[in-house]
Coordinates of C-alpha atoms in Angstrom, one line a residue:
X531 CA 0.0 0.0 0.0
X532 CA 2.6 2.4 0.8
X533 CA 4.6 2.1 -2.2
X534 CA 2.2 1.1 -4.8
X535 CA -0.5 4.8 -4.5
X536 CA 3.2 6.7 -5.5
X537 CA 3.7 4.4 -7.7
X538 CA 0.7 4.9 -9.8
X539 CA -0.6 1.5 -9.4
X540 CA -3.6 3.6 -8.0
X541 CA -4.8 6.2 -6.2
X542 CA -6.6 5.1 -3.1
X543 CA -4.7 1.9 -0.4
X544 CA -5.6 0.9 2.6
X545 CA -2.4 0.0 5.0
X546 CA -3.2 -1.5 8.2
X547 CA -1.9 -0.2 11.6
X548 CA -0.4 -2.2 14.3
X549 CA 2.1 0.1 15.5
X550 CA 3.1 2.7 12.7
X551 CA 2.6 0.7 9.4
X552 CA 0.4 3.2 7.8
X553 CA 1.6 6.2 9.2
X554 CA 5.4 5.5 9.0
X555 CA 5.4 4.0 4.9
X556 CA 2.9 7.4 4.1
X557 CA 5.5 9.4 5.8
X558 CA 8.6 7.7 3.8
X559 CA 6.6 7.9 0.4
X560 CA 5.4 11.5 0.8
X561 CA 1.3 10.2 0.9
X562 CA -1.2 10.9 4.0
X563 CA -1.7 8.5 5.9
X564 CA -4.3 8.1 8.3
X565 CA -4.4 5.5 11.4
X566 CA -8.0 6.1 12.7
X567 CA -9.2 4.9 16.4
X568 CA -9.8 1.4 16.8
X569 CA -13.3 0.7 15.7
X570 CA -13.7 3.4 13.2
X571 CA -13.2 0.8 10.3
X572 CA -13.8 -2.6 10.7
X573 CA -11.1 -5.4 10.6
X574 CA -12.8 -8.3 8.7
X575 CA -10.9 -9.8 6.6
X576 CA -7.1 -8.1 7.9
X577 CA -4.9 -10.5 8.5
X578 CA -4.5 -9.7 12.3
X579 CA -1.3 -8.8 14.8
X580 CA -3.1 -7.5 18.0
X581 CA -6.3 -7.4 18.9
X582 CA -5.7 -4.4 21.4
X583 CA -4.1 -2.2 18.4
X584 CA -4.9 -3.3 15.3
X585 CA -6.8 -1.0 12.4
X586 CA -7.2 0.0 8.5
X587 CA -6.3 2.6 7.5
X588 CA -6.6 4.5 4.5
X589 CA -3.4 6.2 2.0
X590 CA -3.6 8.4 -0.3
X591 CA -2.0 11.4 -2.3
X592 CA -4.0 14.1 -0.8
X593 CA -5.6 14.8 2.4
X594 CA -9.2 14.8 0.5
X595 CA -8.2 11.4 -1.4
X596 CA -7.9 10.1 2.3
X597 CA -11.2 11.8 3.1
X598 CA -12.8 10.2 0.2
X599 CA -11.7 6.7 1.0
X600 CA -12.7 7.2 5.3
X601 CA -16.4 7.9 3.7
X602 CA -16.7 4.3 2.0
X603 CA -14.8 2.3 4.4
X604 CA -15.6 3.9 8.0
X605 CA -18.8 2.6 10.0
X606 CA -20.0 -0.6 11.9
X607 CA -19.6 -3.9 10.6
X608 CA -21.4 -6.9 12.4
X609 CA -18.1 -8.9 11.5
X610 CA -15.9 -7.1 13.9
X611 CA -17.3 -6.4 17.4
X612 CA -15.1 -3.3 17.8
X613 CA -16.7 -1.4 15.2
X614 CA -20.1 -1.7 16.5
X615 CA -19.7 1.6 18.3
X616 CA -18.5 3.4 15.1
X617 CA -20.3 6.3 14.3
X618 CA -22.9 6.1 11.4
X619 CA -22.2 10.0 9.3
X620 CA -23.8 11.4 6.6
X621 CA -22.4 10.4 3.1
X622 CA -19.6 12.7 2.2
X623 CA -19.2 14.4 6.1
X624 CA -15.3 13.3 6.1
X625 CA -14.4 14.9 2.8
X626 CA -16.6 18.1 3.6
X627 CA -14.6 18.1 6.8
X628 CA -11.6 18.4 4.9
X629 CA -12.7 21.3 2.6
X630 CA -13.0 23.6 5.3
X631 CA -9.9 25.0 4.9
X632 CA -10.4 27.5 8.1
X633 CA -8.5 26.4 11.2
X634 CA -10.4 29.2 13.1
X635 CA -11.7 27.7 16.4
X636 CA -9.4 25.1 16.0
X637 CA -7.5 23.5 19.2
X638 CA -4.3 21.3 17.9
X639 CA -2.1 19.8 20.4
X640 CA 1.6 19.2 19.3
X641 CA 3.5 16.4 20.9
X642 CA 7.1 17.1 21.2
X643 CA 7.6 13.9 23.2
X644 CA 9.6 12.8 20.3
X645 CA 11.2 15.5 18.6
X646 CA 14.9 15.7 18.6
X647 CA 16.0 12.9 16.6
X648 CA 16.7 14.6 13.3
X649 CA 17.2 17.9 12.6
X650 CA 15.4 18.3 9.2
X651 CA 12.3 16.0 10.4
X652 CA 12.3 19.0 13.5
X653 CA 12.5 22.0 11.1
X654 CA 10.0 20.3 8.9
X655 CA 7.8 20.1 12.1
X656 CA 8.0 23.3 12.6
X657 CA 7.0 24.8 9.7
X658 CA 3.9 23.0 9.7
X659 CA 3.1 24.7 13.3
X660 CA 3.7 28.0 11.8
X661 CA 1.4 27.8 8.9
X662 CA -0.9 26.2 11.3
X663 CA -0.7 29.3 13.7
X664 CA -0.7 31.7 10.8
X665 CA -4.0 30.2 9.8
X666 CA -6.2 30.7 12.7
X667 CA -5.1 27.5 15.0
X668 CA -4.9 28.1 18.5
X669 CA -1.5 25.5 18.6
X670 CA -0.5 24.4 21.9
X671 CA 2.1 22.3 23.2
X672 CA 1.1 19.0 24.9
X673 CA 3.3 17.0 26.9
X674 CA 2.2 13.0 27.4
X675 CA 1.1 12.1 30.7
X676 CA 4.3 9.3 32.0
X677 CA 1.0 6.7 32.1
X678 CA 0.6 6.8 28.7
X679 CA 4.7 6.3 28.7
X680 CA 4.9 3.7 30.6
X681 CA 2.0 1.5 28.4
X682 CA 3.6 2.7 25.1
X683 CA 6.3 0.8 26.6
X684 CA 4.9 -2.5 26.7
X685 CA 3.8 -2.7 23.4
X686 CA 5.7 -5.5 22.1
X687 CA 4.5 -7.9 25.0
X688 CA 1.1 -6.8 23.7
X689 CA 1.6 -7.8 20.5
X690 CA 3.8 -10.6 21.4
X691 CA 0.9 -12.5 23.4
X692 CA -2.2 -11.9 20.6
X693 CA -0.5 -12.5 17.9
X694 CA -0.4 -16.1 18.0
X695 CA -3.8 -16.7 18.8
X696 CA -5.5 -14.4 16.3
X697 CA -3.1 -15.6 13.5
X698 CA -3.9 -19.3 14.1
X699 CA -7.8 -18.3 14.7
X700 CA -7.8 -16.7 11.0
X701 CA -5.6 -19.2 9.0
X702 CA -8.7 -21.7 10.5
X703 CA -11.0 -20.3 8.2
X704 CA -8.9 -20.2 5.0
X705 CA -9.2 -23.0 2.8
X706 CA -7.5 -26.2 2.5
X707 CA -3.6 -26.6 2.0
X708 CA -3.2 -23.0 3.6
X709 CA -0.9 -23.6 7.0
X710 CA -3.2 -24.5 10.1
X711 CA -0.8 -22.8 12.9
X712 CA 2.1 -20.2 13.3
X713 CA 4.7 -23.6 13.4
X714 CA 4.0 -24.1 10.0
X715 CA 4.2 -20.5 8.9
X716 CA 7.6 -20.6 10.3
X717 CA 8.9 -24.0 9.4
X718 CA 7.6 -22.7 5.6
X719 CA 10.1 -19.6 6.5
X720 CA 12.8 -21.3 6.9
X721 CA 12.1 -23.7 4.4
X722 CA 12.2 -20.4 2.2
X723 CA 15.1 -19.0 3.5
X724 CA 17.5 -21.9 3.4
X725 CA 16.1 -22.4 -0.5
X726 CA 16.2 -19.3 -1.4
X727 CA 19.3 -16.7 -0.1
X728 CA 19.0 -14.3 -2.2
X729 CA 15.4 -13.7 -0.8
X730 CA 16.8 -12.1 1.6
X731 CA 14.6 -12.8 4.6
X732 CA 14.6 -10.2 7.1
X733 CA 16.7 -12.2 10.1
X734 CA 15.1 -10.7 13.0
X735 CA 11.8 -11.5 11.1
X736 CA 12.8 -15.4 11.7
X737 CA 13.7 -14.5 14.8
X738 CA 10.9 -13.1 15.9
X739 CA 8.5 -15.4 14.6
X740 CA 10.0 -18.2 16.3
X741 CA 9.9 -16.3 19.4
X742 CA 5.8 -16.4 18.9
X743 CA 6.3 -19.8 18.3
X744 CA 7.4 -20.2 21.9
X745 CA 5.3 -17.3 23.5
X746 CA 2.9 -18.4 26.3
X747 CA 0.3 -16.1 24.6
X748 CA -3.0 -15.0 26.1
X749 CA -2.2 -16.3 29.5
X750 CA 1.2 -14.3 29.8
X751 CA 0.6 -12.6 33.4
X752 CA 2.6 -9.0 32.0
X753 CA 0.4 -8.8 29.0
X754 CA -2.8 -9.1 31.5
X755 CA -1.6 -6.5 33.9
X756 CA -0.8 -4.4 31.1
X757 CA -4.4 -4.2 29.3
X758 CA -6.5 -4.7 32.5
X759 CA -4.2 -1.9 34.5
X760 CA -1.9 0.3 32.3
X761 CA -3.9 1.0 28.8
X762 CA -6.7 1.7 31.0
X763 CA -4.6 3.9 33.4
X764 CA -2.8 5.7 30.2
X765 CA -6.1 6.2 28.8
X766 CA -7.9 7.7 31.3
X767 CA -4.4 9.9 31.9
X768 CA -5.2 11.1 28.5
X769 CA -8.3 12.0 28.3
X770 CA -7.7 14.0 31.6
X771 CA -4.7 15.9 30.0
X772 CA -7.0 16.7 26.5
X773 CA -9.9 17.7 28.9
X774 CA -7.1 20.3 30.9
X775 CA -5.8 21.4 27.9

């Protein structure tokens, strides 16, 4: 997705977001990318990584393209339970959203958190905060509460106890002669990669499958206190600060 919209193979993609894959290949590519809050857009059908983070989203050349796309795809679906709660909106609210080019009124928070890391990246950042102020935004500066630090944090054990599960639960309802578990996805892998060299299979890739292989999963006591205790603590942390602010 992130390589074939700039690559004229079309105009609309839909990436989907575990942690960064649709904001991270739209920034690389020079497309908008949108990752949208779980539930928004439904799941069904995307082969999953994490339960707890997992969404579509939709890539495109311009901000309305991406507009355009959230219009179709956004909404409840009976097929994935998170989306249930998704808004119903008028047909065409997103991309009339996006016409109106007036920032006046507008509140938008910028999270320095993670600035510093490269120079031009920063000066690009702050460009976009001036014409953003220079438009009518009231910009402010917000700093992340340390809860939602601290469960940012723990990400890969999130990821790292549902993978497993909801890989195996969706290669169950593919047909015949696709691989019933995550041991034969990486058995196949290594198959490939001892065939096949100059593939050039991503080491840590192996490596980190095979870790899954070997993951306790579900039942992993850190991944339970993280969900049941520190996304909700980081959550409500957050919508404290935005509330403040």
């Amino acid at each position: 997705s992130g390589v074939g919209v700039p690559a004229g193979f079309g105009v609309l993609a839909v990436g989907a977001a575990t942690a960064g894959s649709v904001l991270r290949p739209a920034a690389t590519t020079g497309l908008v990318g949108l990752r949208p809050t779980v539930g928004l857009i439904s799941r069904h059908g995307v082969v999953p990584v994490s339960y707890t983070l997992d969404t579509p989203g939709p890539m495109a050349k311009t901000v309305d393209g991406v507009a355009a796309m959230l219009d179709v795809i956004a909404g409840p679906d009976r097929n994935d339970s998170r989306s249930e709660r998704s808004p119903l909106v008028l047909a065409g609210a997103y991309r009339r959203a996006a016409r109106n080019h007036t920032l006046q009124g507008l509140r938008i928070g910028i999270v320095r958190d993670f600035m510093g890391g490269h120079a031009d990246v920063d000066a690009a950042v702050e460009h976009v905060v001036g014409l953003l102020r220079r438009r009518g935004g009231d910009v402010i500066d917000v700093a992340l509460p340390e809860a939602v630090k601290t469960a940012s944090e723990k990400l890969p054990q999130v990821i790292g106890a549902e993978f497993r599960p909801l890989l195996e639960a969706y290669l169950s309802g593919l047909d015949a002669g696709a691989p019933d578990d995550l041991d034969e996805v990486a058995d196949a892998a290594l198959i490939w990669a001892g065939a096949l060299p100059e593939a050039a299979i991503n080491p840590a890739l192996l490596e980190a499958m095979q870790a899954e292989v070997d993951h306790p999963g579900l039942a992993d006591t850190e991944y339970l206190y993280t969900v049941s205790y520190l996304y909700s603590a980081a959550r409500s942390a957050l919508l404290a600060r935005l509330d403040a602010d």
